[in-house]
Tab-separated table of C-alpha atoms in Angstrom:
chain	number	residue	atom	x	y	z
E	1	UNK	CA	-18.318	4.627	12.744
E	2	UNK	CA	-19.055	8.138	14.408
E	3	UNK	CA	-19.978	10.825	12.586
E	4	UNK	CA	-17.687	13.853	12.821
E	5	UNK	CA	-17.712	17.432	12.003
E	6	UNK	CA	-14.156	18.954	12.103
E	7	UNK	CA	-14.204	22.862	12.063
E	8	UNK	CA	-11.560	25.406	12.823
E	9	UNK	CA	-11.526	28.638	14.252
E	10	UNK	CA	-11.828	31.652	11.715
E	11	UNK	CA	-10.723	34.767	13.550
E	12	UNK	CA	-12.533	38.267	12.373
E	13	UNK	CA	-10.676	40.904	10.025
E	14	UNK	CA	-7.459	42.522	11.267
E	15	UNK	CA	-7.412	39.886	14.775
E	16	UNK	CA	-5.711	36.757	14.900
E	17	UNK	CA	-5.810	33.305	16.662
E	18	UNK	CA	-4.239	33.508	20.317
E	19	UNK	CA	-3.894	31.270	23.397
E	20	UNK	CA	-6.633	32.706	25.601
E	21	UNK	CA	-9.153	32.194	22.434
E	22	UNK	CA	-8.462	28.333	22.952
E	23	UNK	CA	-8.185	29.152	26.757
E	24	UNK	CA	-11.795	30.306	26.347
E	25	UNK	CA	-12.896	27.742	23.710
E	26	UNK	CA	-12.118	25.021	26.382
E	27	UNK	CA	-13.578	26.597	29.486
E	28	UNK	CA	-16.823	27.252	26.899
E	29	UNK	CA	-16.380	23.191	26.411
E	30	UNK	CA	-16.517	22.783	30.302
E	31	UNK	CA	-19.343	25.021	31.124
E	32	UNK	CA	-21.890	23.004	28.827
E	33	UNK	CA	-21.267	19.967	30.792
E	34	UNK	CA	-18.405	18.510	29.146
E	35	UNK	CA	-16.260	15.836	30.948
E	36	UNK	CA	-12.740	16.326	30.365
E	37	UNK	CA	-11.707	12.618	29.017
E	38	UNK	CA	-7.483	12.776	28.322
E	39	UNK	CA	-6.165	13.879	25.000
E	40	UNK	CA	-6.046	13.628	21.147
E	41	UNK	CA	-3.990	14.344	18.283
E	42	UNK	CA	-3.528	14.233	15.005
E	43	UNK	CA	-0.332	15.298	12.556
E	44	UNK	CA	-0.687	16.400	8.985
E	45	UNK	CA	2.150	16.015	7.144
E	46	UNK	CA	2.944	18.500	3.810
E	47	UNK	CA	4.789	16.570	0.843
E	48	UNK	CA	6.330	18.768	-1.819
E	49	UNK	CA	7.127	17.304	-5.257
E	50	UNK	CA	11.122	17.089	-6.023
E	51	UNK	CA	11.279	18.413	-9.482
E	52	UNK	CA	14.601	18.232	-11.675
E	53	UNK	CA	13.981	21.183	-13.826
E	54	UNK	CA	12.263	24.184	-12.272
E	55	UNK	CA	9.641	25.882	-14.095
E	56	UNK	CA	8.748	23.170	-16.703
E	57	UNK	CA	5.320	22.272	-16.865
E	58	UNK	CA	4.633	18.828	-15.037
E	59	UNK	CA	2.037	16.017	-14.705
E	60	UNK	CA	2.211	15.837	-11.249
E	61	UNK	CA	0.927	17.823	-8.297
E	62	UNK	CA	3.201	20.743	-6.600
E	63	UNK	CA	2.080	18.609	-3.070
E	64	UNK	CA	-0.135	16.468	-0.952
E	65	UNK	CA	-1.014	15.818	2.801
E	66	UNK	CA	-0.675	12.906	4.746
E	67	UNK	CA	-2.231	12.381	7.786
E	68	UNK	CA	-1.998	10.004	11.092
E	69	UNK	CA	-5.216	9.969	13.464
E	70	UNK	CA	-4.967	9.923	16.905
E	71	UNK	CA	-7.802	7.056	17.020
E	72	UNK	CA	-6.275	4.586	14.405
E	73	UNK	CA	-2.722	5.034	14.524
E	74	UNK	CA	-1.385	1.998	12.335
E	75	UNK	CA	-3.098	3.495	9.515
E	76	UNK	CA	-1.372	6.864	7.781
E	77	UNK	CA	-4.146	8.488	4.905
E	78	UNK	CA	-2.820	10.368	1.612
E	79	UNK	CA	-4.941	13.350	0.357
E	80	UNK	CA	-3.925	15.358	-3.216
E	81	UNK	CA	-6.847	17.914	-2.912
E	82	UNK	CA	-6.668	19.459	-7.129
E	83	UNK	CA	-7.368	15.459	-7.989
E	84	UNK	CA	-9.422	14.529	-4.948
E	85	UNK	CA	-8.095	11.447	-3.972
E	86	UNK	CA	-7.966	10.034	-0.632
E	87	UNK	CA	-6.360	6.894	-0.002
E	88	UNK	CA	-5.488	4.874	3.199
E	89	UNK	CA	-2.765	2.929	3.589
E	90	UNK	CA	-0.623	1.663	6.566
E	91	UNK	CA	1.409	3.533	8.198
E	92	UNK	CA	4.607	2.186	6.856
E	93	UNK	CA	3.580	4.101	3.386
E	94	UNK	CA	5.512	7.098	4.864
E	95	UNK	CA	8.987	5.040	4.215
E	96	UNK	CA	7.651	4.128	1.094
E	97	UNK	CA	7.427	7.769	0.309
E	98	UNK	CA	10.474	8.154	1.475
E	99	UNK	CA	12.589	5.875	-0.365
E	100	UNK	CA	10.469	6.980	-3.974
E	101	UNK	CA	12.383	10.702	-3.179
E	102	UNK	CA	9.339	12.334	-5.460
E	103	UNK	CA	7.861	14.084	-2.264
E	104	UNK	CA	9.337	15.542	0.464
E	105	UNK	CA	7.999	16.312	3.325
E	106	UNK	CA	7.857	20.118	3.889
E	107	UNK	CA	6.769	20.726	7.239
E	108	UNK	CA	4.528	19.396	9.409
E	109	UNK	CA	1.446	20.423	12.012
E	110	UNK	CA	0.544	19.414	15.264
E	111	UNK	CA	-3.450	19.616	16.039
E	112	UNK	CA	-3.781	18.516	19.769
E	113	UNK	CA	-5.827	19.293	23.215
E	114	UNK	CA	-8.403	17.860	25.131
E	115	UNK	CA	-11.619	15.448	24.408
E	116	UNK	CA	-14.543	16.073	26.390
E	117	UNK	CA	-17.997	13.991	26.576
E	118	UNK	CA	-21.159	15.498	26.255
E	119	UNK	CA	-23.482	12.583	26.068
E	120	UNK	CA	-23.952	10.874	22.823
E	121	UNK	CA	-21.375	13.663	21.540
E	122	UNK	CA	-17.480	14.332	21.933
E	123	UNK	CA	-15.558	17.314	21.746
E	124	UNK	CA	-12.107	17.375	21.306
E	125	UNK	CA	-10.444	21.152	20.966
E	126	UNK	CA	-6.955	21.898	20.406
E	127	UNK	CA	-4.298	23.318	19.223
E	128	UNK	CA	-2.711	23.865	15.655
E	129	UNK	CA	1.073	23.926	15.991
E	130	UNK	CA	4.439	23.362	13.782
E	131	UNK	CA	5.893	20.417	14.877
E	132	UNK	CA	9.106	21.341	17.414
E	133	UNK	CA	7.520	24.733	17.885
E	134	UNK	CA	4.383	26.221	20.063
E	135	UNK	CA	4.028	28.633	17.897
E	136	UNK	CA	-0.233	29.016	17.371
E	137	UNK	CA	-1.028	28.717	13.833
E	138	UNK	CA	-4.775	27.858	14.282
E	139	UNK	CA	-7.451	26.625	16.307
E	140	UNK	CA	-9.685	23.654	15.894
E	141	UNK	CA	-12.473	21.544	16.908
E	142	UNK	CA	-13.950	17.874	15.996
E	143	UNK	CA	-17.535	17.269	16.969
E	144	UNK	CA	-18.175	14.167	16.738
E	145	UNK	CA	-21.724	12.213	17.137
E	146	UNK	CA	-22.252	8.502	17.878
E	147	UNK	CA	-24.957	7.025	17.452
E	148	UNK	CA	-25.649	8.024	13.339
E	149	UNK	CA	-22.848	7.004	10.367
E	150	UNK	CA	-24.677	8.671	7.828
E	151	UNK	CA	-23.374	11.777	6.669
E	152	UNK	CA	-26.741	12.854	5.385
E	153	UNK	CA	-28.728	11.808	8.414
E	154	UNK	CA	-26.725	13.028	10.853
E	155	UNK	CA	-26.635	16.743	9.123
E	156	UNK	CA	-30.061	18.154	11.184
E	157	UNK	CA	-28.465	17.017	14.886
E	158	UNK	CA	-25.117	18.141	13.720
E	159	UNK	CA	-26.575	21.718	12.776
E	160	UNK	CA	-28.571	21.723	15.901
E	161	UNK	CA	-25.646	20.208	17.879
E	162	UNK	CA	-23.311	23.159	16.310
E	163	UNK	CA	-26.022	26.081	17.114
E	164	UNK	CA	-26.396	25.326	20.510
E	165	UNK	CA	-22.559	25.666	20.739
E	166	UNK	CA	-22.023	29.238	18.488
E	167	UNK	CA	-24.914	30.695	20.948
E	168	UNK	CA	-22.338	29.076	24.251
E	169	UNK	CA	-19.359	30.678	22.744
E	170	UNK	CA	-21.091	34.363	21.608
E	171	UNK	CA	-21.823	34.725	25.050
E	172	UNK	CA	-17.939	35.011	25.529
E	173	UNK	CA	-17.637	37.787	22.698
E	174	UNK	CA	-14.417	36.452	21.142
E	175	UNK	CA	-13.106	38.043	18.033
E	176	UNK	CA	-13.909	34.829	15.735
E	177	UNK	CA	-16.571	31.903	15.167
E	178	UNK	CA	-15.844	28.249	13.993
E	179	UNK	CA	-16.647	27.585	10.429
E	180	UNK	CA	-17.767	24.188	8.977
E	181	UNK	CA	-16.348	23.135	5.841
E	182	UNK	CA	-18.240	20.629	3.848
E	183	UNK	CA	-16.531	19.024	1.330
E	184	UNK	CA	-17.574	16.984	-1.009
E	185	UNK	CA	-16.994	13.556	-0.673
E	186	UNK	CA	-18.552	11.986	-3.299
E	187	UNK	CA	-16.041	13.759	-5.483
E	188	UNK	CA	-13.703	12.090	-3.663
E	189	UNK	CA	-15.295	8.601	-4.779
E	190	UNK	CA	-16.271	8.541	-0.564
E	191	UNK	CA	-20.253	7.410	0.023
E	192	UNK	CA	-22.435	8.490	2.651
E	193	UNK	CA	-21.567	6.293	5.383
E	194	UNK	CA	-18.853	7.433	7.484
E	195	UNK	CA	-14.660	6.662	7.275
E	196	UNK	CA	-11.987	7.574	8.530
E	197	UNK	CA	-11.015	8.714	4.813
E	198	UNK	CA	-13.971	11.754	5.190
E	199	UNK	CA	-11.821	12.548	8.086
E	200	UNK	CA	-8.991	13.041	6.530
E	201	UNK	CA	-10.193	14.428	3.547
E	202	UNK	CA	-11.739	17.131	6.247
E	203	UNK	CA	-8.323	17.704	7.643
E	204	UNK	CA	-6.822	18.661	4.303
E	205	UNK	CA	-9.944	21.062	3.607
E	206	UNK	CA	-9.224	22.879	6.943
E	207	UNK	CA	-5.587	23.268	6.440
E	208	UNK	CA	-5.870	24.368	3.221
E	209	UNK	CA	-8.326	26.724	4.037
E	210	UNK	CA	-6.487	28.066	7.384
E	211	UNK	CA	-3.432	28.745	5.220
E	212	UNK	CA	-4.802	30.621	2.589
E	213	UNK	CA	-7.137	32.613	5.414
E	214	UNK	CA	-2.755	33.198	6.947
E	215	UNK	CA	-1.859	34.296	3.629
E	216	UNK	CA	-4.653	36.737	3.169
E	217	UNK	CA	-3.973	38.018	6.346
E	218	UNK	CA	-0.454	38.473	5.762
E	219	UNK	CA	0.601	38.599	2.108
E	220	UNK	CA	4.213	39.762	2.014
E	221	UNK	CA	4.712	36.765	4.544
E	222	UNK	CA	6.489	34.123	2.435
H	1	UNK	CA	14.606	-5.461	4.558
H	2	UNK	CA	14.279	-9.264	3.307
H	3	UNK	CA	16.566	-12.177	2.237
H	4	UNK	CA	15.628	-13.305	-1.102
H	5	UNK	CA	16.474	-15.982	-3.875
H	6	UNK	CA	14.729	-17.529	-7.028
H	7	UNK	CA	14.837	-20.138	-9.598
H	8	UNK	CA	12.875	-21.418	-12.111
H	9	UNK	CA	11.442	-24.960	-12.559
H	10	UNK	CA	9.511	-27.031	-15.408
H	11	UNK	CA	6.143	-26.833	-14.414
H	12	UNK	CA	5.655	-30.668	-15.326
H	13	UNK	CA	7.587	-30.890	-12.079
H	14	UNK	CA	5.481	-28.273	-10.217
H	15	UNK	CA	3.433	-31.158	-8.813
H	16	UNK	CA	6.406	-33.071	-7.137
H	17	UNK	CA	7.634	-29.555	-5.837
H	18	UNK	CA	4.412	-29.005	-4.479
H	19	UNK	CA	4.805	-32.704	-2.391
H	20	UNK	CA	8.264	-31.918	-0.998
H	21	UNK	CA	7.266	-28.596	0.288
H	22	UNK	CA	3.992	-30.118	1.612
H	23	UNK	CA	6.326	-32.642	3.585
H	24	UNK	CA	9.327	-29.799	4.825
H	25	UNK	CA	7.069	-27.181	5.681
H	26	UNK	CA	4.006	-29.076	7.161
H	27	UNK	CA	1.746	-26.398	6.228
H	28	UNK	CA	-1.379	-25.813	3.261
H	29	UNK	CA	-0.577	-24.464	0.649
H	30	UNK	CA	-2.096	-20.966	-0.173
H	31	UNK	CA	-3.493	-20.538	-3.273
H	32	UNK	CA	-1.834	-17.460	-5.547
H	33	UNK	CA	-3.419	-15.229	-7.449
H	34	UNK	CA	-1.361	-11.536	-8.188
H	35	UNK	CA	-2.028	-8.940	-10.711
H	36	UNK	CA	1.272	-6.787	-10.232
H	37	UNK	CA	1.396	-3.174	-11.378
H	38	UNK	CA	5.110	-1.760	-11.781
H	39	UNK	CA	4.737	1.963	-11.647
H	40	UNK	CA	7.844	4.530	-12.987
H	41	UNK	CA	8.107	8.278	-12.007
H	42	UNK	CA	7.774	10.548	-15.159
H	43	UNK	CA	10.596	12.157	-16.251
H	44	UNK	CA	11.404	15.122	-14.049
H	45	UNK	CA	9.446	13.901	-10.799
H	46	UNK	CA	11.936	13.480	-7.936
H	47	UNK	CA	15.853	13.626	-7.667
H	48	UNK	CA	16.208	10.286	-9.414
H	49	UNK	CA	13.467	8.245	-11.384
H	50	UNK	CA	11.436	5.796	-8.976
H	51	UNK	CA	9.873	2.589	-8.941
H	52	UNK	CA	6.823	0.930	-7.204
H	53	UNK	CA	4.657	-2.123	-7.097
H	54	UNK	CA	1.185	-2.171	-6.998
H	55	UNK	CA	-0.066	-5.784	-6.019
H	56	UNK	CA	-3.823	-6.714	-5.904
H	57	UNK	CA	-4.338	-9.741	-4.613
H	58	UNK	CA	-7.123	-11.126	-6.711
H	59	UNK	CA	-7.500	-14.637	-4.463
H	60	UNK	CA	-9.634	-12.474	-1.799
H	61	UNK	CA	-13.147	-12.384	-2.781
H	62	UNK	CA	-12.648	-8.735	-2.775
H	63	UNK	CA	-9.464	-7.826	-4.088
H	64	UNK	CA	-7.066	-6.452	-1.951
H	65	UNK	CA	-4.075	-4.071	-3.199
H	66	UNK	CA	-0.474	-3.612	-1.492
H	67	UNK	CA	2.008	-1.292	-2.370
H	68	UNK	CA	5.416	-2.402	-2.329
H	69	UNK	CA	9.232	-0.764	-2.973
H	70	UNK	CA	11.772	-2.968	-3.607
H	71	UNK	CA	15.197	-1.215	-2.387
H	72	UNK	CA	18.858	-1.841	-3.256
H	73	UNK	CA	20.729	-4.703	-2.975
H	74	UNK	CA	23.521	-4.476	-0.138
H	75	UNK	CA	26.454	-4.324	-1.661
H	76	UNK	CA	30.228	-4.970	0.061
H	77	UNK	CA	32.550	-7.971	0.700
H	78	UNK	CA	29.900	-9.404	3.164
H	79	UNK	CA	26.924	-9.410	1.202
H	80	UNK	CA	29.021	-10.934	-1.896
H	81	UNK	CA	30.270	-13.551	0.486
H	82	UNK	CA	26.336	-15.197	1.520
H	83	UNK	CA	24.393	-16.921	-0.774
H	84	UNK	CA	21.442	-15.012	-0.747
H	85	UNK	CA	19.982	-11.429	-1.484
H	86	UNK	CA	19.678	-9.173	0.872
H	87	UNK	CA	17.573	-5.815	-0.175
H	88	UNK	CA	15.589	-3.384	1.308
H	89	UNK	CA	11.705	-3.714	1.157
H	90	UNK	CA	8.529	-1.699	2.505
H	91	UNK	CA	5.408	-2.606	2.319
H	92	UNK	CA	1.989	-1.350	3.431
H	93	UNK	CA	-1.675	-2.493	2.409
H	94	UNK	CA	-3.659	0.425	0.847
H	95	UNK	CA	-7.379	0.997	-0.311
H	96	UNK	CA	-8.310	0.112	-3.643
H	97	UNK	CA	-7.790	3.365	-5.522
H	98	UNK	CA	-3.909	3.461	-4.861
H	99	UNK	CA	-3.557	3.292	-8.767
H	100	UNK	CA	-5.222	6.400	-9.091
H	101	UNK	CA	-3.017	7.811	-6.120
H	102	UNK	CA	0.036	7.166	-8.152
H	103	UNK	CA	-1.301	8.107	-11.470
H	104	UNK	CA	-2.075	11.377	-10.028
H	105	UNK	CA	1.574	11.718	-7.994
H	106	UNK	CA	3.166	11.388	-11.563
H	107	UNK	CA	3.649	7.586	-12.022
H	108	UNK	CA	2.689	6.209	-15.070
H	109	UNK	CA	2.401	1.954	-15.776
H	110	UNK	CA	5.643	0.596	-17.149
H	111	UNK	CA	4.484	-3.190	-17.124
H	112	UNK	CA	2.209	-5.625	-15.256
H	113	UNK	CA	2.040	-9.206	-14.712
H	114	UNK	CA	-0.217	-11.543	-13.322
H	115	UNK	CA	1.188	-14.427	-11.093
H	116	UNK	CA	-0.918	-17.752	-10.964
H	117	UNK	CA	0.195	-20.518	-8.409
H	118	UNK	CA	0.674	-20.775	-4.938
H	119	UNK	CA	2.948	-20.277	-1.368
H	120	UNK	CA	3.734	-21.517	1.391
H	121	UNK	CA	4.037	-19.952	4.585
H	122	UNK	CA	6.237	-21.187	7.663
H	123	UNK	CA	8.980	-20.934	9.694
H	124	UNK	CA	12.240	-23.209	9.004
H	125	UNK	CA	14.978	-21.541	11.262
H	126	UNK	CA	13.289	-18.108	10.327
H	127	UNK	CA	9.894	-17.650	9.161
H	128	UNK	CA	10.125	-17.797	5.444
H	129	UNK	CA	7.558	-18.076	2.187
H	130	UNK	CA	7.999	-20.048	-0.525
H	131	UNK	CA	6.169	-19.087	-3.973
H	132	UNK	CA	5.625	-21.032	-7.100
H	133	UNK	CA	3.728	-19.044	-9.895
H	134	UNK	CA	3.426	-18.979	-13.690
H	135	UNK	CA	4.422	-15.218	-15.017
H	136	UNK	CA	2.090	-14.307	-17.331
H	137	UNK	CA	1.460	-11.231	-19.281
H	138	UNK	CA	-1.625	-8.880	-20.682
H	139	UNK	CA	-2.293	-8.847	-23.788
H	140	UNK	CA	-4.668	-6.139	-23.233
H	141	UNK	CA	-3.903	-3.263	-20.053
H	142	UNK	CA	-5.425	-4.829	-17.066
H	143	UNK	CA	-6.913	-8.183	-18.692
H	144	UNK	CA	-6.327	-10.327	-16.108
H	145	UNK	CA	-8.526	-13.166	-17.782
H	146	UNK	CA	-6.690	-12.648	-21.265
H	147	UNK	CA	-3.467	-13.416	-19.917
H	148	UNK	CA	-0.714	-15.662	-21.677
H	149	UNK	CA	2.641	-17.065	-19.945
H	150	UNK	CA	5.700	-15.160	-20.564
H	151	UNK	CA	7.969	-18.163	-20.377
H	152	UNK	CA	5.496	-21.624	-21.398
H	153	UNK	CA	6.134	-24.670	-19.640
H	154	UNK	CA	8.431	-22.779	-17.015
H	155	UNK	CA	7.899	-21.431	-13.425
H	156	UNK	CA	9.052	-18.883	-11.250
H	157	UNK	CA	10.169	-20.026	-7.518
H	158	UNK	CA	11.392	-17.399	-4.873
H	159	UNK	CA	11.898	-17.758	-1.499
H	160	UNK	CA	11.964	-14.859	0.784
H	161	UNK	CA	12.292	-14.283	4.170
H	162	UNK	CA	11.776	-10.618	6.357
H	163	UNK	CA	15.323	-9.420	7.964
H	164	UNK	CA	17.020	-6.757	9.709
H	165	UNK	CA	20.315	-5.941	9.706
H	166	UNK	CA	20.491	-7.390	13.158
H	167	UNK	CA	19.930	-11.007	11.898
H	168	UNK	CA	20.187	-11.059	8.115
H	169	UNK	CA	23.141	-13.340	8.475
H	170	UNK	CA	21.227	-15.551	10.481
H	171	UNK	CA	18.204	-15.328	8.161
H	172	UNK	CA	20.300	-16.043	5.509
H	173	UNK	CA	22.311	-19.199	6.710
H	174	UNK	CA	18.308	-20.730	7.327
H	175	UNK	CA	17.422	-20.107	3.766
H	176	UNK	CA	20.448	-21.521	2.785
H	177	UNK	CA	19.598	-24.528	4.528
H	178	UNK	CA	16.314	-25.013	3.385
H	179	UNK	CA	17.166	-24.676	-0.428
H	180	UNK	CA	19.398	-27.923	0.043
H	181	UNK	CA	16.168	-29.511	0.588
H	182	UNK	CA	15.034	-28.483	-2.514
H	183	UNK	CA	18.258	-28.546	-4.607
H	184	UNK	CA	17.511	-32.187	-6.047
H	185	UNK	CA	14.413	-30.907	-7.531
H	186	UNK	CA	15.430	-26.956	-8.664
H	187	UNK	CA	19.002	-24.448	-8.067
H	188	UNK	CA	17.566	-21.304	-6.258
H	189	UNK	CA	20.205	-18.418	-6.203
H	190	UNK	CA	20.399	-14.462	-5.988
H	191	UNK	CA	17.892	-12.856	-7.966
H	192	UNK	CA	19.537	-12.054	-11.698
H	193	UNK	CA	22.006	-14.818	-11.480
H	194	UNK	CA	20.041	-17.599	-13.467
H	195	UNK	CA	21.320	-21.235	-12.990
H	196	UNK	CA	18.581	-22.401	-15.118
H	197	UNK	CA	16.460	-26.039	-14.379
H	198	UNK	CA	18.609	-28.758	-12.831
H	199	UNK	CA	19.451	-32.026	-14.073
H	200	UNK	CA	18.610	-34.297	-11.484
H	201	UNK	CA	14.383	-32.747	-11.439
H	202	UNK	CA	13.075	-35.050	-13.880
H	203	UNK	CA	14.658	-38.208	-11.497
H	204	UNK	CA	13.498	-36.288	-8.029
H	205	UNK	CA	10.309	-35.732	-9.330
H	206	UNK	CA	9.400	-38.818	-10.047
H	207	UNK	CA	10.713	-40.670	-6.911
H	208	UNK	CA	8.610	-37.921	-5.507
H	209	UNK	CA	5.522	-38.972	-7.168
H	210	UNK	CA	5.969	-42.591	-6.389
H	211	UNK	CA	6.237	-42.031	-2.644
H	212	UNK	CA	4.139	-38.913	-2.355
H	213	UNK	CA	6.937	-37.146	-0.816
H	214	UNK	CA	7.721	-39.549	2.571
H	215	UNK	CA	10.812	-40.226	1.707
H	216	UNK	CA	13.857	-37.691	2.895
H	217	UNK	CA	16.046	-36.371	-0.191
């Protein structure tokens, strides 16, 4: 299983993300050599916890993600973040979820664009969206390497792999960088070799981490 | 959604039971092995309390775990009118920490069970499987190898079958067909409505043992 790094796109103080960064992200994508290769996507789901009495204290969390991935669509992945837990299921768990009414599901996000091929790497940049809307919440970016499963040993070529791209993009001066998030998976009971669940569990790190970057941006937004 | 009915048998007869299925479905048997988790919401999680089923297959040589939620029954004129169940059902495999999943969504354990015996899969007008398994409980939380039988010298048989609502009535006429086969030997109705062993086992049985199951009942 391919390594992957998934970052997203952390725009500088008082700017925000906008179409022509992603317009440029791409192109940036192209001009190293990558071949355009079709499309991915995955959707992250937000489940909010029905409670009967508001304001009590509970034993459960206020929410979790759930994911689907682009690349293994029959299976559907469950992340609660405070607890670190990461489970995979099939993808029938989401009417499971349904019919238990504890969760809801409160919105959900759209990351898409294109995949391009860059030897023994892939790039795939895209889009963060609301599902039904085009409105640009975020940008983001999986780099993914073949050849190595390790987490560990694939962390030099990753770095390298990552440098070489910052120093591609600065040369476009956009208001921004991409930031890697590393989280730990051995909290998450995960082991060094490679899953799908470390790619979920770096989904739900990004998220979170683009919507509290929103909310610090814009704090009377509710 | 699935089709579903039950009934218990003596398990001195399990043996002859085994035979006759042997014969009708013309299948091996698979052996069973089930440690089943039943999971309840606490208190003020969701808009009504919920249910789920953890079930880890401990037959695998590395155990595998399901979840499961077991729906309503349908409910009308037509569903009191055919013989068998009809519910609502999901399923989906998960990894092996689901327990901790719903531990930490605000599920505690309300009571687990370990099934012992065996099923057989196959297709008799609809594809169908038939279980037979001794219900045992823990005596200790999660001591599978400490467990004792809830009900001694009895067994649980269910038949199910997957449905829609396109062909549940279909689904359900085939299961009622096939439990004929076995009504000699054990009464299989709705789940709930207990009919209890029947008469005439003891007798089937034993014709069944004499002529390893080639004769038709």
């Amino acid at each position: 299983m391919p390594i992957k790094w998934i970052l997203h796109w952390q725009p500088n103080a008082g700017t925000t993300v906008n179409t022509q960064i992603l317009s440029e992200v791409s192109q940036c994508a192209e001009s190293i050599n990558g071949v355009k290769e079709g499309r991915w996507k995955t959707i992250l789901s937000f489940y909010r916890a029905m409670v009967r009495e508001q304001g009590s204290a509970n034993e459960f969390p206020r929410d979790f993600v759930g994911i689907s991935l682009a690349e293994q669509p029959s299976k559907y992945f469950l992340v609660i973040r405070g607890q670190r837990v990461v489970v995979e299921a099939e993808s029938n768990i989401q009417m499971i979820m349904e019919k238990l009414q504890s969760y809801k599901t409160r919105f959900v996000l759209t990351f898409e664009g294109n995949q391009y091929q860059l030897g023994d790497f892939q790039l795939r940049v895209g889009k963060v969206v609301p599902t039904h809307s085009e409105s640009l919440r975020g940008i983001v970016m999986e780099m993914e390497y073949q050849p190595i499963s390790s987490w560990e040993k694939s962390h030099q070529i990753m770095g390298e792999f990552f440098d070489l791209w910052q120093e591609a993009l600065s040369k476009r001066s956009l208001q921004g960088h991409f930031v890697h998030l590393e989280p730990n998976f051995t909290e998450y009971g995960l082991s060094d070799q490679y899953t799908l669940q470390h790619t979920a569990v770096q989904y739900a790190s990004i998220t979170a981490q683009m919507i509290s970057t929103a909310q610090t941006v814009q704090p009377n937004r509710n | 959604m699935e089709c579903v009915v039950q009934g218990i048998i003596e398990t001195k007869h399990v043996e002859a039971l085994e035979i006759l299925l042997q014969g009708l479905c013309g299948v091996h048997r698979d052996s069973l092995r089930i440690h089943e988790l039943c999971l309840k919401s606490v208190p003020n999680l969701g808009l009504v309390s919920s249910e789920v089923r953890l079930l880890c297959d401990l037959e695998q040589p590395e155990p595998t775990w399901t979840v499961r939620h077991i729906g309503g029954a349908m409910r009308g004129a037509g569903a009191e009118q055919i013989s068998v169940l009809v519910r609502t059902m999901a399923e989906s495999k998960v990894s092996k920490n689901a327990l901790r999943l719903f531990y930490a969504l605000g599920y505690k354990l309300d009571h687990e069970l370990l099934r012992v015996g065996f099923a057989f899969q196959f297709n008799s007008g609809a594809p169908m499987t038939v279980t037979v398994s001794s219900v045992n409980k823990m005596l200790k939380l999660h001591a599978t190898d400490e467990a004792v039988p809830v009900t001694p010298g009895i067994q649980l048989v269910e038949v199910t079958a997957p449905a829609s609502s396109e062909n549940y009535t279909e689904v359900a006429a085939a299961m009622k067909s096939f439990c004929e086969y076995l009504a000699p030997l054990l009464h299989l109705s709705k789940p709930g409505v207990s009919t209890g062993v029947v008469p005439t086992a003891a007798a089937a049985a034993a014709s069944l043992m004499s002529d390893g199951g080639g004769t038709t009942l």
